[in-house]
C-alpha cells in the first residue's frame, strides 16, 4: 500500500518542489517525520520569515514553492507575508496541519476552526480536502493554480491523520503525471492593431513593469524599445517588485512617479503609452489630475485579468506578457524616429557626515558585481539605490510590491538559496529589519552567503517625510533610536560589523560580497529622505 504521505512526496518530486520552507508544530510532524533525504527543509523561526523566504525563492526560481505552517496561529502569523506574496505574484503552495478528523467536530486543541476562510483574502484558492486520499490531488491542483497567471499563494489545510491513510493509487498516478500549460496567447487581432498603432504613433513611450522580468521577456522588451526607438519608463517603484528594463540602457528615462497628476505630467507629449507587465498604475499618494496627458491613449499588456479590468484608463490586451511582446516585435516596423534623449549618469552625491543614503548607494554601486542581486527594503532611499545602481540584468532586483515590511530580509535569503551563483545584497532600513529580524538565524543555519546592509538613521524616515508632505505633524512613534543591529546579528551567530563613512563602507561591502558566509554591515546614515 502507498500512504498519502508517500504519494505526496512523489508528487512534490514530480513538480521539483523538494525545498520546503516551514515552521513545524505537532500537527505537521506526521508529514515531516522520516523526512526524505532528497528534500531540503528550511526552518524559519517565525511564519512571516518562512513565507518571506519562500516568496524570494519562488520568484527567483520561477517555480511554485512549498510552505508548511502550523495550523491557525501559524497561518495567522504568516498572513502579512502572504499578502506581500500575492502582490508580488509569487506562486506559493502554503499548507498547514489540522487536528485529526475524528476530533475536529469536538474542536480538540489545535483544531483550525475556519481553516479555509482564514487565508482566503490573501490566496487565490483555499481548501481542505474532503477525504484523506484527496490530499495529493488537492496539492496538485493547488500547485498548478499557483503557477498560472496571475501567480499567487494558494492554501491547503491537511488533517494530521490523513498522511498515514491509504492513497488512491490510480488517482495519484494520474494526478502526478499531469502538466498544465498555462501561457495564454494574446488575441492576435488586438495585437496586430496595436502593432499598427505603435508603427503609426508620432511619439510612443513604453512603461516597463515587473511581469516583464517574471515572464522572461527582458530581451524582447529591449529589442522592441530599440526597434521602435521607444523611451522607456519603469512603472512606479512602490508597486513594482521587480525591474522590467535594464536601467542603464540608453532608452531608459527613469522611474514614473506614483501619483496621478505626476504620471501624466511625466508622460506629457507622448501620443501612445504602451504599458507592459505592470498595473495601471500603483498610485500613492493622492495627487489628483488628468489620468493621461492631453492627446495620449494607453494600451496595457498584462496576464492578470484583474489588473486588466481595474485600470481606470486605456485598453488592455490580456495574455502572457512575453508572448505579447514577441508578437509585437515580429509585426512592428523599425522606426526612423530619432533615438530618445539619454538621461545623465547618476550624480555623485555630496559628501556629508554621517553619509547620506545616496552616498551609501553610490558606494554599493562601485563594488556591486555585474551579476549581483539587490533586495531592497530601505523605504526612504529606494529611489536613491535604483538610481545609483542602475541594474541591467534580469532577476537583479526584488522589492516588496505590497508595501508590507518584513519582506526584504527573508526574501533575500530565499533568493540566495534559489540563485547560489549570484551574490545577493539586502539593503534594509533599521526599522524594516526588525519585522523579520530572526531571518538572520536562517541565513546562518543554512550558510546562505548573503550580504545585509542596514541603514541606521534611527527613524522611520519615510513616515516623517510623508507626514510633512501631507501636513500631518506631531505623530508619535516615528523614532527608533538604539537598535544595535550588530549586537542583534551577533546574537544570531552572524558575522557583523559597524562602519562609518564611505571608505570603511566600501571595503566592508567588497569583503562581505566576496565572502562565502552571511555577513551584516551596519552603517550610520544621515536622517531624511534620499531621492537620487
Ligand atoms: C507591516 C508594516 N507595518 C508598518 C508599515 C508602515 N511603514 C512604512 S515605512 C515604515 C518605516 C520604515 O523605516 P526604516 O526601515 O527605518 O526606513 P527609513 O524610512 O528610515 O528609510 C513603516 C513603519 C509597513 N509598511 N508595513
Ligand atoms: Mg530608518
PDB file of N, CA, C and O in Angstrom, residues 373-419:
ATOM      1  N   UNK A 373      22.519  40.653  -7.128  1.00  0.00           N
ATOM      2  CA  UNK A 373      21.076  40.836  -6.969  1.00  0.00           C
ATOM      3  C   UNK A 373      20.854  41.767  -5.775  1.00  0.00           C
ATOM      4  O   UNK A 373      21.432  41.550  -4.708  1.00  0.00           O
ATOM      5  N   UNK A 374      20.018  42.774  -5.960  1.00  0.00           N
ATOM      6  CA  UNK A 374      19.698  43.692  -4.867  1.00  0.00           C
ATOM      7  C   UNK A 374      18.285  43.398  -4.359  1.00  0.00           C
ATOM      8  O   UNK A 374      17.337  43.368  -5.137  1.00  0.00           O
ATOM      9  N   UNK A 375      18.181  43.157  -3.068  1.00  0.00           N
ATOM     10  CA  UNK A 375      16.858  43.077  -2.438  1.00  0.00           C
ATOM     11  C   UNK A 375      16.741  44.327  -1.577  1.00  0.00           C
ATOM     12  O   UNK A 375      17.596  44.587  -0.733  1.00  0.00           O
ATOM     13  N   UNK A 376      15.713  45.116  -1.818  1.00  0.00           N
ATOM     14  CA  UNK A 376      15.665  46.461  -1.249  1.00  0.00           C
ATOM     15  C   UNK A 376      14.455  46.645  -0.346  1.00  0.00           C
ATOM     16  O   UNK A 376      13.314  46.468  -0.762  1.00  0.00           O
ATOM     17  N   UNK A 377      14.726  46.978   0.905  1.00  0.00           N
ATOM     18  CA  UNK A 377      13.647  47.361   1.818  1.00  0.00           C
ATOM     19  C   UNK A 377      14.167  48.472   2.729  1.00  0.00           C
ATOM     20  O   UNK A 377      14.260  48.313   3.945  1.00  0.00           O
ATOM     21  N   UNK A 378      14.527  49.561   2.077  1.00  0.00           N
ATOM     22  CA  UNK A 378      15.006  50.742   2.810  1.00  0.00           C
ATOM     23  C   UNK A 378      14.146  51.902   2.317  1.00  0.00           C
ATOM     24  O   UNK A 378      14.536  52.636   1.404  1.00  0.00           O
ATOM     25  N   UNK A 379      12.954  52.061   2.891  1.00  0.00           N
ATOM     26  CA  UNK A 379      11.908  52.872   2.255  1.00  0.00           C
ATOM     27  C   UNK A 379      12.307  54.291   1.856  1.00  0.00           C
ATOM     28  O   UNK A 379      11.928  54.734   0.778  1.00  0.00           O
ATOM     29  N   UNK A 380      13.088  54.993   2.674  1.00  0.00           N
ATOM     30  CA  UNK A 380      13.363  56.382   2.315  1.00  0.00           C
ATOM     31  C   UNK A 380      14.470  56.513   1.274  1.00  0.00           C
ATOM     32  O   UNK A 380      14.764  57.611   0.821  1.00  0.00           O
ATOM     33  N   UNK A 381      15.088  55.401   0.877  1.00  0.00           N
ATOM     34  CA  UNK A 381      16.173  55.516  -0.111  1.00  0.00           C
ATOM     35  C   UNK A 381      16.030  54.529  -1.271  1.00  0.00           C
ATOM     36  O   UNK A 381      16.998  54.254  -1.980  1.00  0.00           O
ATOM     37  N   UNK A 382      14.814  54.030  -1.476  1.00  0.00           N
ATOM     38  CA  UNK A 382      14.574  53.108  -2.597  1.00  0.00           C
ATOM     39  C   UNK A 382      14.994  53.744  -3.918  1.00  0.00           C
ATOM     40  O   UNK A 382      15.686  53.121  -4.740  1.00  0.00           O
ATOM     41  N   UNK A 383      14.599  55.006  -4.125  1.00  0.00           N
ATOM     42  CA  UNK A 383      14.900  55.664  -5.405  1.00  0.00           C
ATOM     43  C   UNK A 383      16.403  55.925  -5.543  1.00  0.00           C
ATOM     44  O   UNK A 383      16.960  55.801  -6.634  1.00  0.00           O
ATOM     45  N   UNK A 384      17.046  56.259  -4.437  1.00  0.00           N
ATOM     46  CA  UNK A 384      18.492  56.508  -4.486  1.00  0.00           C
ATOM     47  C   UNK A 384      19.236  55.244  -4.915  1.00  0.00           C
ATOM     48  O   UNK A 384      20.139  55.288  -5.755  1.00  0.00           O
ATOM     49  N   UNK A 385      18.857  54.091  -4.354  1.00  0.00           N
ATOM     50  CA  UNK A 385      19.550  52.839  -4.720  1.00  0.00           C
ATOM     51  C   UNK A 385      19.250  52.454  -6.170  1.00  0.00           C
ATOM     52  O   UNK A 385      20.144  52.023  -6.896  1.00  0.00           O
ATOM     53  N   UNK A 386      17.993  52.633  -6.604  1.00  0.00           N
ATOM     54  CA  UNK A 386      17.665  52.342  -8.016  1.00  0.00           C
ATOM     55  C   UNK A 386      18.503  53.226  -8.936  1.00  0.00           C
ATOM     56  O   UNK A 386      19.038  52.786  -9.948  1.00  0.00           O
ATOM     57  N   UNK A 387      18.592  54.523  -8.584  1.00  0.00           N
ATOM     58  CA  UNK A 387      19.269  55.476  -9.452  1.00  0.00           C
ATOM     59  C   UNK A 387      20.777  55.266  -9.473  1.00  0.00           C
ATOM     60  O   UNK A 387      21.411  55.338 -10.521  1.00  0.00           O
ATOM     61  N   UNK A 388      21.371  55.001  -8.317  1.00  0.00           N
ATOM     62  CA  UNK A 388      22.823  54.852  -8.284  1.00  0.00           C
ATOM     63  C   UNK A 388      23.264  53.510  -8.874  1.00  0.00           C
ATOM     64  O   UNK A 388      24.277  53.425  -9.538  1.00  0.00           O
ATOM     65  N   UNK A 389      22.466  52.443  -8.655  1.00  0.00           N
ATOM     66  CA  UNK A 389      22.911  51.117  -9.119  1.00  0.00           C
ATOM     67  C   UNK A 389      22.611  50.863 -10.590  1.00  0.00           C
ATOM     68  O   UNK A 389      23.366  50.194 -11.275  1.00  0.00           O
ATOM     69  N   UNK A 390      21.472  51.338 -11.065  1.00  0.00           N
ATOM     70  CA  UNK A 390      21.096  51.175 -12.481  1.00  0.00           C
ATOM     71  C   UNK A 390      21.323  49.728 -12.942  1.00  0.00           C
ATOM     72  O   UNK A 390      22.133  49.450 -13.840  1.00  0.00           O
ATOM     73  N   UNK A 391      20.617  48.821 -12.327  1.00  0.00           N
ATOM     74  CA  UNK A 391      20.798  47.384 -12.582  1.00  0.00           C
ATOM     75  C   UNK A 391      20.396  47.052 -14.014  1.00  0.00           C
ATOM     76  O   UNK A 391      19.458  47.627 -14.558  1.00  0.00           O
ATOM     77  N   UNK A 392      21.117  46.104 -14.599  1.00  0.00           N
ATOM     78  CA  UNK A 392      20.938  45.899 -16.035  1.00  0.00           C
ATOM     79  C   UNK A 392      20.596  44.468 -16.429  1.00  0.00           C
ATOM     80  O   UNK A 392      20.394  44.196 -17.600  1.00  0.00           O
ATOM     81  N   UNK A 393      20.551  43.567 -15.476  1.00  0.00           N
ATOM     82  CA  UNK A 393      20.285  42.173 -15.868  1.00  0.00           C
ATOM     83  C   UNK A 393      18.954  41.703 -15.306  1.00  0.00           C
ATOM     84  O   UNK A 393      18.532  42.184 -14.262  1.00  0.00           O
ATOM     85  N   UNK A 394      18.319  40.732 -15.991  1.00  0.00           N
ATOM     86  CA  UNK A 394      17.074  40.192 -15.425  1.00  0.00           C
ATOM     87  C   UNK A 394      17.320  39.535 -14.074  1.00  0.00           C
ATOM     88  O   UNK A 394      18.433  39.099 -13.776  1.00  0.00           O
ATOM     89  N   UNK A 395      16.289  39.508 -13.263  1.00  0.00           N
ATOM     90  CA  UNK A 395      16.386  38.837 -11.964  1.00  0.00           C
ATOM     91  C   UNK A 395      17.331  39.504 -10.996  1.00  0.00           C
ATOM     92  O   UNK A 395      17.847  38.867 -10.078  1.00  0.00           O
ATOM     93  N   UNK A 396      17.594  40.810 -11.181  1.00  0.00           N
ATOM     94  CA  UNK A 396      18.595  41.503 -10.350  1.00  0.00           C
ATOM     95  C   UNK A 396      18.000  42.283  -9.199  1.00  0.00           C
ATOM     96  O   UNK A 396      18.751  42.887  -8.429  1.00  0.00           O
ATOM     97  N   UNK A 397      16.673  42.341  -9.096  1.00  0.00           N
ATOM     98  CA  UNK A 397      16.078  43.262  -8.127  1.00  0.00           C
ATOM     99  C   UNK A 397      14.781  42.687  -7.586  1.00  0.00           C
ATOM    100  O   UNK A 397      13.921  42.260  -8.369  1.00  0.00           O
ATOM    101  N   UNK A 398      14.661  42.677  -6.274  1.00  0.00           N
ATOM    102  CA  UNK A 398      13.406  42.247  -5.638  1.00  0.00           C
ATOM    103  C   UNK A 398      13.039  43.243  -4.551  1.00  0.00           C
ATOM    104  O   UNK A 398      13.883  43.642  -3.742  1.00  0.00           O
ATOM    105  N   UNK A 399      11.765  43.603  -4.562  1.00  0.00           N
ATOM    106  CA  UNK A 399      11.248  44.649  -3.670  1.00  0.00           C
ATOM    107  C   UNK A 399       9.836  44.222  -3.291  1.00  0.00           C
ATOM    108  O   UNK A 399       9.126  43.626  -4.105  1.00  0.00           O
ATOM    109  N   UNK A 400       9.411  44.502  -2.080  1.00  0.00           N
ATOM    110  CA  UNK A 400       8.068  44.089  -1.655  1.00  0.00           C
ATOM    111  C   UNK A 400       6.983  44.956  -2.277  1.00  0.00           C
ATOM    112  O   UNK A 400       6.761  46.082  -1.840  1.00  0.00           O
ATOM    113  N   UNK A 401       6.324  44.431  -3.311  1.00  0.00           N
ATOM    114  CA  UNK A 401       5.360  45.242  -4.064  1.00  0.00           C
ATOM    115  C   UNK A 401       4.149  45.622  -3.223  1.00  0.00           C
ATOM    116  O   UNK A 401       3.485  46.614  -3.501  1.00  0.00           O
ATOM    117  N   UNK A 402       3.846  44.849  -2.204  1.00  0.00           N
ATOM    118  CA  UNK A 402       2.669  45.125  -1.394  1.00  0.00           C
ATOM    119  C   UNK A 402       2.917  46.178  -0.321  1.00  0.00           C
ATOM    120  O   UNK A 402       1.976  46.664   0.294  1.00  0.00           O
ATOM    121  N   UNK A 403       4.169  46.503  -0.069  1.00  0.00           N
ATOM    122  CA  UNK A 403       4.495  47.539   0.905  1.00  0.00           C
ATOM    123  C   UNK A 403       4.524  47.059   2.348  1.00  0.00           C
ATOM    124  O   UNK A 403       4.742  47.853   3.245  1.00  0.00           O
ATOM    125  N   UNK A 404       4.320  45.775   2.585  1.00  0.00           N
ATOM    126  CA  UNK A 404       4.374  45.257   3.955  1.00  0.00           C
ATOM    127  C   UNK A 404       5.820  45.004   4.346  1.00  0.00           C
ATOM    128  O   UNK A 404       6.523  44.235   3.689  1.00  0.00           O
ATOM    129  N   UNK A 405       6.261  45.647   5.401  1.00  0.00           N
ATOM    130  CA  UNK A 405       7.655  45.465   5.823  1.00  0.00           C
ATOM    131  C   UNK A 405       7.844  44.069   6.424  1.00  0.00           C
ATOM    132  O   UNK A 405       6.903  43.434   6.899  1.00  0.00           O
ATOM    133  N   UNK A 406       9.089  43.614   6.392  1.00  0.00           N
ATOM    134  CA  UNK A 406       9.402  42.268   6.861  1.00  0.00           C
ATOM    135  C   UNK A 406       9.571  41.307   5.698  1.00  0.00           C
ATOM    136  O   UNK A 406       9.744  40.110   5.880  1.00  0.00           O
ATOM    137  N   UNK A 407       9.538  41.844   4.496  1.00  0.00           N
ATOM    138  CA  UNK A 407       9.728  41.038   3.292  1.00  0.00           C
ATOM    139  C   UNK A 407      11.211  40.910   2.932  1.00  0.00           C
ATOM    140  O   UNK A 407      11.695  39.830   2.620  1.00  0.00           O
ATOM    141  N   UNK A 408      11.929  42.032   3.006  1.00  0.00           N
ATOM    142  CA  UNK A 408      13.262  42.103   2.408  1.00  0.00           C
ATOM    143  C   UNK A 408      14.268  41.102   2.943  1.00  0.00           C
ATOM    144  O   UNK A 408      14.921  40.397   2.170  1.00  0.00           O
ATOM    145  N   UNK A 409      14.382  41.041   4.262  1.00  0.00           N
ATOM    146  CA  UNK A 409      15.418  40.186   4.843  1.00  0.00           C
ATOM    147  C   UNK A 409      15.169  38.699   4.523  1.00  0.00           C
ATOM    148  O   UNK A 409      16.042  38.026   3.976  1.00  0.00           O
ATOM    149  N   UNK A 410      13.984  38.171   4.818  1.00  0.00           N
ATOM    150  CA  UNK A 410      13.744  36.772   4.456  1.00  0.00           C
ATOM    151  C   UNK A 410      13.754  36.526   2.951  1.00  0.00           C
ATOM    152  O   UNK A 410      14.298  35.505   2.500  1.00  0.00           O
ATOM    153  N   UNK A 411      13.210  37.459   2.170  1.00  0.00           N
ATOM    154  CA  UNK A 411      13.192  37.242   0.716  1.00  0.00           C
ATOM    155  C   UNK A 411      14.606  37.122   0.171  1.00  0.00           C
ATOM    156  O   UNK A 411      14.874  36.302  -0.708  1.00  0.00           O
ATOM    157  N   UNK A 412      15.524  37.933   0.712  1.00  0.00           N
ATOM    158  CA  UNK A 412      16.914  37.886   0.236  1.00  0.00           C
ATOM    159  C   UNK A 412      17.516  36.499   0.470  1.00  0.00           C
ATOM    160  O   UNK A 412      18.274  35.986  -0.356  1.00  0.00           O
ATOM    161  N   UNK A 413      17.161  35.892   1.599  1.00  0.00           N
ATOM    162  CA  UNK A 413      17.651  34.531   1.884  1.00  0.00           C
ATOM    163  C   UNK A 413      17.081  33.550   0.862  1.00  0.00           C
ATOM    164  O   UNK A 413      17.801  32.708   0.319  1.00  0.00           O
ATOM    165  N   UNK A 414      15.784  33.687   0.583  1.00  0.00           N
ATOM    166  CA  UNK A 414      15.152  32.808  -0.408  1.00  0.00           C
ATOM    167  C   UNK A 414      15.755  32.977  -1.791  1.00  0.00           C
ATOM    168  O   UNK A 414      16.007  31.994  -2.502  1.00  0.00           O
ATOM    169  N   UNK A 415      16.009  34.227  -2.180  1.00  0.00           N
ATOM    170  CA  UNK A 415      16.616  34.490  -3.491  1.00  0.00           C
ATOM    171  C   UNK A 415      18.002  33.847  -3.555  1.00  0.00           C
ATOM    172  O   UNK A 415      18.356  33.180  -4.533  1.00  0.00           O
ATOM    173  N   UNK A 416      18.784  34.019  -2.468  1.00  0.00           N
ATOM    174  CA  UNK A 416      20.143  33.475  -2.460  1.00  0.00           C
ATOM    175  C   UNK A 416      20.129  31.938  -2.493  1.00  0.00           C
ATOM    176  O   UNK A 416      20.975  31.325  -3.140  1.00  0.00           O
ATOM    177  N   UNK A 417      19.140  31.329  -1.834  1.00  0.00           N
ATOM    178  CA  UNK A 417      19.035  29.863  -1.878  1.00  0.00           C
ATOM    179  C   UNK A 417      18.693  29.390  -3.294  1.00  0.00           C
ATOM    180  O   UNK A 417      19.167  28.350  -3.750  1.00  0.00           O
ATOM    181  N   UNK A 418      17.864  30.175  -3.992  1.00  0.00           N
ATOM    182  CA  UNK A 418      17.475  29.774  -5.354  1.00  0.00           C
ATOM    183  C   UNK A 418      18.582  30.069  -6.356  1.00  0.00           C
ATOM    184  O   UNK A 418      18.670  29.412  -7.393  1.00  0.00           O
ATOM    185  N   UNK A 419      19.394  31.084  -6.066  1.00  0.00           N
ATOM    186  CA  UNK A 419      20.438  31.522  -7.010  1.00  0.00           C
ATOM    187  C   UNK A 419      21.792  31.559  -6.312  1.00  0.00           C
ATOM    188  O   UNK A 419      22.373  32.628  -6.083  1.00  0.00           O
TER     189      UNK A 419
END
